[in-house]
Short mmCIF file of C-alpha atoms and ligand atoms in Angstrom, two decimals:
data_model
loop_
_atom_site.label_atom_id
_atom_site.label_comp_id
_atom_site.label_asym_id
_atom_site.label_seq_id
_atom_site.Cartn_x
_atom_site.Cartn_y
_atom_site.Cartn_z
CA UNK A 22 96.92 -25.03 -90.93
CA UNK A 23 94.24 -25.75 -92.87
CA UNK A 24 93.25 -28.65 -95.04
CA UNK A 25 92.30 -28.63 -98.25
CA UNK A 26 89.00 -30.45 -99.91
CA UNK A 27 87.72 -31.20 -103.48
CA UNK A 28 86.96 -27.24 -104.08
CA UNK A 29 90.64 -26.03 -103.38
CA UNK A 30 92.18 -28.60 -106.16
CA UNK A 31 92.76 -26.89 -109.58
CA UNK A 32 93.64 -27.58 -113.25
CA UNK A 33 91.43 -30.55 -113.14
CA UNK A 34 90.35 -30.92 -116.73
CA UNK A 35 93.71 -32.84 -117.49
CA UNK A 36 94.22 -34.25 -114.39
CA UNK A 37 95.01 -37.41 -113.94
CA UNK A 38 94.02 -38.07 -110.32
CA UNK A 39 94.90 -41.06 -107.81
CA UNK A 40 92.38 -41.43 -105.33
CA UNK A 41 92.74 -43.07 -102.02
CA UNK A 42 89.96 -45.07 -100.83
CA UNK A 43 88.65 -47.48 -98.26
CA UNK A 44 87.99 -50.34 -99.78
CA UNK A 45 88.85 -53.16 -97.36
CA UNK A 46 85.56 -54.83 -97.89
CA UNK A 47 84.32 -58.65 -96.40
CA UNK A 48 84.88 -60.91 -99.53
CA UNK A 49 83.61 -64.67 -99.80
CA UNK A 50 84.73 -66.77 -102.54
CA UNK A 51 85.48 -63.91 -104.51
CA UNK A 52 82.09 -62.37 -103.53
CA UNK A 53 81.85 -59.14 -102.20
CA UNK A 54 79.56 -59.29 -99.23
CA UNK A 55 79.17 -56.05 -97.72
CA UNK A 56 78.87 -52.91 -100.32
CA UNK A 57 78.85 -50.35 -97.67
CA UNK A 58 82.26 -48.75 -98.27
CA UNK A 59 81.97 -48.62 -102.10
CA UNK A 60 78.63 -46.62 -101.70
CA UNK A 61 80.44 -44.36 -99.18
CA UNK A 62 82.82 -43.31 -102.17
CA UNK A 63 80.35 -42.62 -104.97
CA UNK A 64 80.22 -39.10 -103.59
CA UNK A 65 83.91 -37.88 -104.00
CA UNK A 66 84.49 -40.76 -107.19
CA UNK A 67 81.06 -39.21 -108.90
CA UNK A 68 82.50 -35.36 -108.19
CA UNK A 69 85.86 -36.36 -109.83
CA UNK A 70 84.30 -38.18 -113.02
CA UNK A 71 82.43 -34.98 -113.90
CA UNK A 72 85.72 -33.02 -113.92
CA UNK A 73 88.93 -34.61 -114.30
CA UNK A 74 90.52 -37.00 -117.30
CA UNK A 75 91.82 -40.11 -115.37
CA UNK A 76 90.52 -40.93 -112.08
CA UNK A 77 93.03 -44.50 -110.67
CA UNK A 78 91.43 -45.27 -107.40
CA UNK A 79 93.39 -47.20 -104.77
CA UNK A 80 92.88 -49.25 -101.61
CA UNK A 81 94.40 -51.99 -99.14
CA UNK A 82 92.06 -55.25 -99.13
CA UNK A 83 92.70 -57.56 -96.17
CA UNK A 84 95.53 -58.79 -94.33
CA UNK A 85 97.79 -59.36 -97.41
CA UNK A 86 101.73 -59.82 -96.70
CA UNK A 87 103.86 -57.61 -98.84
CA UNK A 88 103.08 -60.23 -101.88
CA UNK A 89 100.09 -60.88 -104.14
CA UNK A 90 97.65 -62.82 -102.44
CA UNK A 91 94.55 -63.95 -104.80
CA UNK A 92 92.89 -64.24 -101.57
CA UNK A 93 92.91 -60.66 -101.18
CA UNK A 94 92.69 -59.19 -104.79
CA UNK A 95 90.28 -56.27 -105.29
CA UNK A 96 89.13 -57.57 -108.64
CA UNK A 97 85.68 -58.36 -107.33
CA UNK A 98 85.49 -55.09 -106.03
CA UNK A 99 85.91 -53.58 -109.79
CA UNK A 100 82.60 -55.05 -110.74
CA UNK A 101 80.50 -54.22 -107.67
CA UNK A 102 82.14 -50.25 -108.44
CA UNK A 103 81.18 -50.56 -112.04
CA UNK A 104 77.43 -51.56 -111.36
CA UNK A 105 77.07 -48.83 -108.56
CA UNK A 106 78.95 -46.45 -110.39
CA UNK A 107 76.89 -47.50 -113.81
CA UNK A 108 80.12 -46.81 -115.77
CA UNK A 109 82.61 -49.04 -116.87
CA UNK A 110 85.32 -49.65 -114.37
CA UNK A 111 89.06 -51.03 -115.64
CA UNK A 112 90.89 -53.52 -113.06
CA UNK A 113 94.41 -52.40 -113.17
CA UNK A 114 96.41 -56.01 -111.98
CA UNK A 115 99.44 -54.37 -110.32
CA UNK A 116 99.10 -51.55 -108.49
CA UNK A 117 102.17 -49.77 -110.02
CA UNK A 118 101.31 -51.32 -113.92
CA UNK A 119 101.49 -49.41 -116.94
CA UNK A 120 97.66 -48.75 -117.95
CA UNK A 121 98.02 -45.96 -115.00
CA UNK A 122 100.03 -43.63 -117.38
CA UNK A 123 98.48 -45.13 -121.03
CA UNK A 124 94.84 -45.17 -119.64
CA UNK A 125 92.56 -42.50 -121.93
CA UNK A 126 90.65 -39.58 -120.65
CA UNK A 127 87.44 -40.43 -119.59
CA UNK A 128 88.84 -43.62 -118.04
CA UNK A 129 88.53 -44.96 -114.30
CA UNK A 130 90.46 -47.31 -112.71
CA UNK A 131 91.00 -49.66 -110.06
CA UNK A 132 94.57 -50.67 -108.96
CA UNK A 133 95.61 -53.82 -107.12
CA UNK A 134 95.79 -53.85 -103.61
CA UNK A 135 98.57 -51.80 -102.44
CA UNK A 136 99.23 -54.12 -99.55
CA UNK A 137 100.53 -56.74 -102.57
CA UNK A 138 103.91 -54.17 -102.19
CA UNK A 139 105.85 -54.50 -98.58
CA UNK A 140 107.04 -50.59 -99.65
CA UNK A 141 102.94 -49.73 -98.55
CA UNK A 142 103.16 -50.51 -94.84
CA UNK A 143 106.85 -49.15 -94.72
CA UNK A 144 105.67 -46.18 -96.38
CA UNK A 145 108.95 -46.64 -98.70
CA UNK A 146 109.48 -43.51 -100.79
CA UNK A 147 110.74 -45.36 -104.09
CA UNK A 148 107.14 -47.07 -103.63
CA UNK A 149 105.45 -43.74 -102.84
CA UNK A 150 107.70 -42.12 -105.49
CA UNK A 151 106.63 -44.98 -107.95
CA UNK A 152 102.99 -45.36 -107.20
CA UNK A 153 102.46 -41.33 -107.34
CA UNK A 154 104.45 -40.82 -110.82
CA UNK A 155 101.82 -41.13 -114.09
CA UNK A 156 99.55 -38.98 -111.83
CA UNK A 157 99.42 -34.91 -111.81
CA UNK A 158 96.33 -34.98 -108.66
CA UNK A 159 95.80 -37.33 -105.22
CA UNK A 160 92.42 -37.47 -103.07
CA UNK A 161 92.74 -38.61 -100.41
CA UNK A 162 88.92 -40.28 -99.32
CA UNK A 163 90.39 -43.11 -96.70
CA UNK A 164 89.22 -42.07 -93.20
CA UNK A 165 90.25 -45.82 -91.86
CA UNK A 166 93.49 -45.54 -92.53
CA UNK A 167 94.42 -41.75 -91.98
CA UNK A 168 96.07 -42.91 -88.41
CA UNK A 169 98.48 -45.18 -90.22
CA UNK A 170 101.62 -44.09 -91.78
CA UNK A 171 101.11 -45.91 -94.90
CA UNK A 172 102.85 -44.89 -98.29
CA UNK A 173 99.26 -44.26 -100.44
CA UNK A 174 98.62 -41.94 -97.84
CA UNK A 175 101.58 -40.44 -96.07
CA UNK A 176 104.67 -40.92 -98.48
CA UNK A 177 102.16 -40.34 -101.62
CA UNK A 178 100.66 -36.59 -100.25
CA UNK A 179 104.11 -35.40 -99.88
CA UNK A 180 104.76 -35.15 -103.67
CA UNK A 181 102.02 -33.58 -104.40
CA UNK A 182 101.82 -29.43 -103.88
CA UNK A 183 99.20 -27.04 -103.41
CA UNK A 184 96.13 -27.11 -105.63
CA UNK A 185 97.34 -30.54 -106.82
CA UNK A 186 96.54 -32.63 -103.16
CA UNK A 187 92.67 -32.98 -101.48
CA UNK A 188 90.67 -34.88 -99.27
CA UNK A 189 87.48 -36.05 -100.18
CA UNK A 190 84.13 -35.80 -99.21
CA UNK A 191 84.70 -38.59 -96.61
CA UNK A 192 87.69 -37.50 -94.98
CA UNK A 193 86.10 -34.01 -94.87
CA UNK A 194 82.97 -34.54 -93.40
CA UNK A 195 85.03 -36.98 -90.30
CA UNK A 196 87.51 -34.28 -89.47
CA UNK A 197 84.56 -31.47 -89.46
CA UNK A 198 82.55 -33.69 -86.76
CA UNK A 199 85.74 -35.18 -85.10
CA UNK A 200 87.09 -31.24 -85.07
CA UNK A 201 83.50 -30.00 -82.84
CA UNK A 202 84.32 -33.08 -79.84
CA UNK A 203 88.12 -31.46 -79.87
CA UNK A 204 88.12 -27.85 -79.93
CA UNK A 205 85.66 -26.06 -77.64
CA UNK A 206 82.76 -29.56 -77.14
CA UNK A 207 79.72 -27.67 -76.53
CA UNK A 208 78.84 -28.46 -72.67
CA UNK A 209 77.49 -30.63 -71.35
CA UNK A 210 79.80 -33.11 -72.74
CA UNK A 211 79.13 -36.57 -71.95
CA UNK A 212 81.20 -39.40 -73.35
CA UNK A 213 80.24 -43.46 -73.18
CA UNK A 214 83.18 -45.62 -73.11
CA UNK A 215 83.07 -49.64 -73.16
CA UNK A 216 84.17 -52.28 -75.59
CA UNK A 217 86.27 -55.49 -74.27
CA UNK A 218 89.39 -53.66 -73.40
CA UNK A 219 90.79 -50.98 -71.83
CA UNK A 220 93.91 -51.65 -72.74
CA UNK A 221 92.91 -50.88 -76.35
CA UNK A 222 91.76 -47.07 -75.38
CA UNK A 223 93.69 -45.54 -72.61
CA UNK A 224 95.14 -42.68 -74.65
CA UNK A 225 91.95 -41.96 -75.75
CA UNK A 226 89.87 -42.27 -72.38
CA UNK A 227 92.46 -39.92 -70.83
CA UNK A 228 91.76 -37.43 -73.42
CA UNK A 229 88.17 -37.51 -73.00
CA UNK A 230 88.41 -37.12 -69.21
CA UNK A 231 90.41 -34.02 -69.84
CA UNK A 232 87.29 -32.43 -71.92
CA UNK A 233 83.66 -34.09 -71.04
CA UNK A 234 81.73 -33.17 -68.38
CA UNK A 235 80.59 -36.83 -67.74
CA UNK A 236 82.07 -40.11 -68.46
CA UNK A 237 79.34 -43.43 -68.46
CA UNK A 238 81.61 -46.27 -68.29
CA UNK A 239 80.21 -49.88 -69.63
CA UNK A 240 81.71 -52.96 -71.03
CA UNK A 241 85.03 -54.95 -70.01
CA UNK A 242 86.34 -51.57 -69.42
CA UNK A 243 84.14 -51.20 -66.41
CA UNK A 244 85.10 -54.75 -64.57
CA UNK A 245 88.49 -53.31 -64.19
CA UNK A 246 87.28 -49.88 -63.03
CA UNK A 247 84.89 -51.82 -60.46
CA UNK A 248 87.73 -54.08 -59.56
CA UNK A 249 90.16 -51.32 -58.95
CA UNK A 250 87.39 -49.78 -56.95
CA UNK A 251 87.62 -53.07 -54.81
CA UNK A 252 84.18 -54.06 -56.09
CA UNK A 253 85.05 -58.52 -56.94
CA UNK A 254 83.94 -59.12 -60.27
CA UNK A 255 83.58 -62.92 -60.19
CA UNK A 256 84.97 -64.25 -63.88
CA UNK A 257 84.24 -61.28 -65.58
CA UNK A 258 86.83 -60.57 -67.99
CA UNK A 259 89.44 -58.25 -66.49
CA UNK A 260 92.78 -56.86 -67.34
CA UNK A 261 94.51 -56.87 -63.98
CA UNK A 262 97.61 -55.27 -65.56
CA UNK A 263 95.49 -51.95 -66.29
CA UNK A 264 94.32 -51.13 -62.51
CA UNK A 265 96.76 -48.39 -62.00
CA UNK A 266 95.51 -46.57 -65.24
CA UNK A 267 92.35 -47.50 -63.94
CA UNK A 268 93.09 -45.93 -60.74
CA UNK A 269 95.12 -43.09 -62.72
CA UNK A 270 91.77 -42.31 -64.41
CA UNK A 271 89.57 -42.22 -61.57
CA UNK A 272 91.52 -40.05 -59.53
CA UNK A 273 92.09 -37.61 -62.52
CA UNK A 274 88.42 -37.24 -63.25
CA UNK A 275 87.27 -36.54 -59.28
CA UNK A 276 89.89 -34.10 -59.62
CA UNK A 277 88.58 -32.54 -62.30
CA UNK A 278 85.32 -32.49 -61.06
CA UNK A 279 83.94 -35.05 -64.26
CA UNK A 280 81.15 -36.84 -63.01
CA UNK A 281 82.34 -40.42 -63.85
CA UNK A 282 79.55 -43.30 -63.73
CA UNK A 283 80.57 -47.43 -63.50
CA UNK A 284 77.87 -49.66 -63.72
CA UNK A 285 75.27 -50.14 -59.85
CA UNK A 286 73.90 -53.13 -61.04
CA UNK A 287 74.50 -55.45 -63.71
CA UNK A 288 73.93 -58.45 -65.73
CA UNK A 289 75.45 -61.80 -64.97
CA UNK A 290 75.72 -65.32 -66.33
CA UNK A 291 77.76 -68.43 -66.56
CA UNK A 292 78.26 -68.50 -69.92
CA UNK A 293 77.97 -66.08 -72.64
CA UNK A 294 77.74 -69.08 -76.03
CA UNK A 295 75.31 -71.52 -73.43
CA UNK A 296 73.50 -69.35 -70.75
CA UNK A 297 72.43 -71.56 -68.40
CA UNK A 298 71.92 -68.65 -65.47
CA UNK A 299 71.62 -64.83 -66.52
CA UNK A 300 70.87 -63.08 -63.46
CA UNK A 301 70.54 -58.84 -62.55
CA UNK A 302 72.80 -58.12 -59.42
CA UNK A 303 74.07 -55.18 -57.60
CA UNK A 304 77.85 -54.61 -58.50
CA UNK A 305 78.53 -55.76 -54.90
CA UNK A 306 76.70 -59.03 -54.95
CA UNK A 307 78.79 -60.41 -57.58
CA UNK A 308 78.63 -64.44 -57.64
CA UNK A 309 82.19 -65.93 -57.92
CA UNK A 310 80.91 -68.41 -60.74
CA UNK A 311 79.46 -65.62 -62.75
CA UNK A 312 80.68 -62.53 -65.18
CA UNK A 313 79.30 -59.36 -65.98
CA UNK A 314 77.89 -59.25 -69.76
CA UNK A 315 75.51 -56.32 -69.56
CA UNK A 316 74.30 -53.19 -67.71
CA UNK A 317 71.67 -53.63 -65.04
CA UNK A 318 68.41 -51.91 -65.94
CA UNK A 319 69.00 -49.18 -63.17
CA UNK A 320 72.30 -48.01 -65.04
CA UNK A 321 70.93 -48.23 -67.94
CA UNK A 322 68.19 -45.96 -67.29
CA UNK A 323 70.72 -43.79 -64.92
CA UNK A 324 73.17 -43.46 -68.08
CA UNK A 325 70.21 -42.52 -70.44
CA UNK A 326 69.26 -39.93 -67.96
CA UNK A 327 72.79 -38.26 -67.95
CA UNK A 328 72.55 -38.32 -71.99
CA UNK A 329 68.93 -36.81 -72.05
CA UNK A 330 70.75 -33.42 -71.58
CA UNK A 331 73.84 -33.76 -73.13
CA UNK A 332 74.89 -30.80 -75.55
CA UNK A 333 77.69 -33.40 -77.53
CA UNK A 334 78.18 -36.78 -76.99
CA UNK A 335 80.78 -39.13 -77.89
CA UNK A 336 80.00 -42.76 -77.64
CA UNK A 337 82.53 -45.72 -78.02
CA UNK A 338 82.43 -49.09 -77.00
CA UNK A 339 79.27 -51.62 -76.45
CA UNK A 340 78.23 -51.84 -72.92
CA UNK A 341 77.75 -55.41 -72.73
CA UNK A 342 78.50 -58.85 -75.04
CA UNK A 343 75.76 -57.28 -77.63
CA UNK A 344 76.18 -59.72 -80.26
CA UNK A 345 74.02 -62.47 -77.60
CA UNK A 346 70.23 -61.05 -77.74
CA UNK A 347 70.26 -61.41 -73.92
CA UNK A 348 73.54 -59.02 -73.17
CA UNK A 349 72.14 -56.48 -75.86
CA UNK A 350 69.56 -54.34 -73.74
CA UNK A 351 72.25 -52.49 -72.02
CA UNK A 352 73.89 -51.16 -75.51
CA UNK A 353 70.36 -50.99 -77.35
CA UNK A 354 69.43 -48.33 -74.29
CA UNK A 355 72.50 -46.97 -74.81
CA UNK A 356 72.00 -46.07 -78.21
CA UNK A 357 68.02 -45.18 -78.17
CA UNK A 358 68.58 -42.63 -75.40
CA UNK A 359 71.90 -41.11 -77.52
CA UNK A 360 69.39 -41.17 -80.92
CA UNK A 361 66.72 -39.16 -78.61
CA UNK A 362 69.12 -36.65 -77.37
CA UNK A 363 68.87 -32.90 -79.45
CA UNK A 364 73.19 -32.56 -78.71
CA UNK A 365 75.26 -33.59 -81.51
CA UNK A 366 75.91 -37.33 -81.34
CA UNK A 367 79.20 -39.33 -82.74
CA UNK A 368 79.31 -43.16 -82.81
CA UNK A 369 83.03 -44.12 -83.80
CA UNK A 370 84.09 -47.56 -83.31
CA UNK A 371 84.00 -51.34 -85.27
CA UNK A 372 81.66 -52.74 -82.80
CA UNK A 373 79.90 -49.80 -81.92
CA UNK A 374 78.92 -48.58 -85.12
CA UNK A 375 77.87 -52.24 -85.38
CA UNK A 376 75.88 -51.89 -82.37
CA UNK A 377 73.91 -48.24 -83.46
CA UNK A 378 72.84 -50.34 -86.92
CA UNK A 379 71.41 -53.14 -84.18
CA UNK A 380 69.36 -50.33 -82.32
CA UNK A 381 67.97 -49.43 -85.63
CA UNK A 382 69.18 -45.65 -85.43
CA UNK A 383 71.95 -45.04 -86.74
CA UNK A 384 70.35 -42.27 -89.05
CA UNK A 385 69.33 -40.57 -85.79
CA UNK A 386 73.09 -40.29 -84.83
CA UNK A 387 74.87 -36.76 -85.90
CA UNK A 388 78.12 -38.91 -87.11
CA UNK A 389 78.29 -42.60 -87.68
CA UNK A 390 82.61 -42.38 -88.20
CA UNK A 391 83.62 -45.27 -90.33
CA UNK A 392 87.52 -45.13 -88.65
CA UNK A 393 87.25 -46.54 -85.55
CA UNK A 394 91.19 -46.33 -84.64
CA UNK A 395 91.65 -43.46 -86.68
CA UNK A 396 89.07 -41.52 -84.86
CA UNK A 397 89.98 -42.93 -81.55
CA UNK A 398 93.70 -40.80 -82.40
CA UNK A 399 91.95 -38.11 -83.36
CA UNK A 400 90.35 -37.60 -80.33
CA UNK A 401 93.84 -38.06 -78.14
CA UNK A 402 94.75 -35.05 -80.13
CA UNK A 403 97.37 -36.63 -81.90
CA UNK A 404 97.35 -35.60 -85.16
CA UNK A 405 96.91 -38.25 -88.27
CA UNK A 406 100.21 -39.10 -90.40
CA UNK A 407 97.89 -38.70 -93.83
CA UNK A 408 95.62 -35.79 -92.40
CA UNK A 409 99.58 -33.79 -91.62
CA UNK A 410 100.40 -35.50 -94.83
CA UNK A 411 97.79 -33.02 -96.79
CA UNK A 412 97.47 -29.68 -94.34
CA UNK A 413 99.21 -26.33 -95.83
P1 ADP B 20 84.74 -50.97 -80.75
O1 ADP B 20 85.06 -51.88 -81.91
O2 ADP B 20 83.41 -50.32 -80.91
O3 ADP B 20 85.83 -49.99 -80.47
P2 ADP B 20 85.68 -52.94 -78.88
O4 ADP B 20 86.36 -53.64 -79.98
O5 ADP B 20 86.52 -52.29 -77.85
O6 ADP B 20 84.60 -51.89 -79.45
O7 ADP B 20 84.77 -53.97 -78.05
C1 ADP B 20 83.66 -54.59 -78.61
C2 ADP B 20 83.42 -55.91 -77.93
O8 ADP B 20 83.35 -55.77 -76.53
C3 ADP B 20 82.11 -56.51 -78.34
O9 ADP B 20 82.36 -57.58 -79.20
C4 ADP B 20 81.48 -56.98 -77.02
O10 ADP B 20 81.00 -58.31 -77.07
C5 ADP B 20 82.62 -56.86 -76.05
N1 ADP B 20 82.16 -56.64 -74.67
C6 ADP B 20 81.39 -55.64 -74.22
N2 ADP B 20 81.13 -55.79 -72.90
C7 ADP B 20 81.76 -56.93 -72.51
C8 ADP B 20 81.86 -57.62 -71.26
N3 ADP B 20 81.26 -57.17 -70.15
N4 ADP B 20 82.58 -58.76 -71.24
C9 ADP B 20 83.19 -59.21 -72.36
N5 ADP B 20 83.14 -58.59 -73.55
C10 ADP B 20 82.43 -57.47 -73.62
MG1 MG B 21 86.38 -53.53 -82.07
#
């Protein structure tokens, strides 16, 4: 199987193209405030406008309901696309309106949200069939949403045939870097794992145990390793439901021979909004009053030891409450030592990519990925509903 990019699409001087995007950006009072994800798609928009007739570009904004929601219109995205695309840009009002099939060549558009349809999150095929129809191309450029099976990415591809179906530059360049931590990781392999809940990753840590070498475990995720280790955790936030898979995971990896690190000493306090007490204590010295927010400063430099020599690393999940100044030494380390390593690095991950732009090096990072579900999936090996959607 492969999958096919901007180069393999043909008879574009016609074309008439819908492109998939990610456009779900932060809007206040119909301001956008975060233009992050519109520069991300001048690439693949720019290599369309140079050689195709109609380019209709397409997105989900928000949490709209199946009905149009002026709280969620992408109409102040059109103008923030026109100035950074310095061309004008037509706001299309309805996603399946008419000005898709009348528009003239040379024209680019921008279509309601698609989430303003129910027929987009049931991937409905009259709404695939309808929303596909004036167009004769689809690019598919929406990393964020390639794990959902969502019509304008799933039901959409599917009418589309060879030469006439691509992802973009986007898409590509995530499944190329998501591709090296899947088939044959260069060793040593050492994934980071943490965020608030383990609940929210199991399928994913079990498919990393099954390929890294080593496995530094931070965050939430670690009280409930520690705490299925025995170790009491005082009122660190747990998830006491998730100690067999905890257990499930820790027996796998000594079986495997994975050298899997929790936390030896860590950072407590009474209250992450009002710290009145933040204290460093070894994981078995745990106050009952307290919670673990942070790594102490012997894991951290322990886990920036095991990444000095790592060949590929995969890092998701903070390893503390980063957002507080206090809690944020543990992830900053985190990410310095992963920006020093020569391996190739990937950061995937809301919080965590969050957390690399904190530590000030992201651009020292191989891959920042912009899906952090989507590239969570990938990793479990289970293939993506709109990356199937466009593979021949
Ligand atoms: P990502 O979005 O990168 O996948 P998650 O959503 O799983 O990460 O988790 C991120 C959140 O985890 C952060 O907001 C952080 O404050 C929180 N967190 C990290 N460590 C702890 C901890 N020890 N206790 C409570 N919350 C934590
Ligand atoms: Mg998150």
């Amino acid at each position: 199987m492969t999958l096919p990019t901007l180069e393999d699409l043909r008879e574009l001087g016609e074309a008439r193209v819908l492109l998939r995007l990610d456009l779900n950006v932060p809007i206040h009072n119909g301001v956008v405030q975060d233009v992050t994800r519109v520069r991300a798609a001048l690439p693949t928009l720019r290599w369309l406008d140079e050689r195709v007739a109609v380019i209709a570009a397409c997105s989900h904004l928000g949490k709209a309901k199946g009905v149009p929601d002026p709280a969620y219109s992408l109409e102040p995205v059109a103008t923030v696309l026109e100035q950074e695309l310095g061309r004008p840009v037509r706001f299309v009002p309805d996603c399946l309106g008419p000005e898709r099939a009348t528009a003239e060549p040379g024209s680019v558009l921008l279509l309601e949200n698609l989430r303003f349809y129910p027929g987009e999150k049931a991937n409905d095929e009259e709404f695939a069939r309808r929303l596909a129809e004036p167009f004769s191309h689809f690019v598919n450029d929406a990393f964020g949403t390639a794990h959902r099976s969502h019509a304008s990415v799933v039901g959409v591809a599917a009418r589309f045939g060879t030469g006439r179906k691509a992802v973009g530059f986007l898409v590509e360049r995530e499944v190329d870097a998501l591709r090296r931590l899947i088939s044959n990781p260069e060793q040593p392999f050492v994934a980071v794992v943490g965020g608030a809940k383990i609940s929210t990753k199991t399928a994913p840590l079990e498919a990393l145990v099954e390929r890294v070498r080593t496995l530094l475990v931070g965050g939430g995720m670690a009280n409930t390793m520690l705490l299925a280790q025995g170790i009491s955790v005082g009122r660190s936030l747990v998830e006491p439901e998730m100690l067999d898979t905890c257990r499930a995971v820790l027996d796998r990896a000594a079986a495997l021979g994975v050298d899997l690190h929790l936390p030896q000493d860590v950072v407590v306090t009474d209250d992450v909004e009002q710290p009145q007490r933040i204290e460093v204590r070894a994981v078995d010295d745990i106050p009952d009053d307290l919670m673990i927010v942070d790594l102490g400063p012997e894991t951290r430099q322990r886990y920036a030891d095991a990444l000095a020599h790592a060949a590929t690393v995969f890092w998701n999940g903070p390893m503390g409450v980063f957002e507080v100044d206090e809690f944020a030494a543990g992830t900053v380390a985190i990410a310095r030592a992963l920006a020093a390593t020569d391996g190739f690095t990937v950061v995937g991950g809301g919080e965590s990519v969050m957390a690399i732009h904190h530590a000030g090096v992201a651009d020292q990072v191989s891959h920042v990925s912009t899906g952090g579900g989507a590239s969570l999936q990938y990793l479990t090996a289970e293939a993506l509903p709109a990356i199937l959607a466009l593979e021949e």
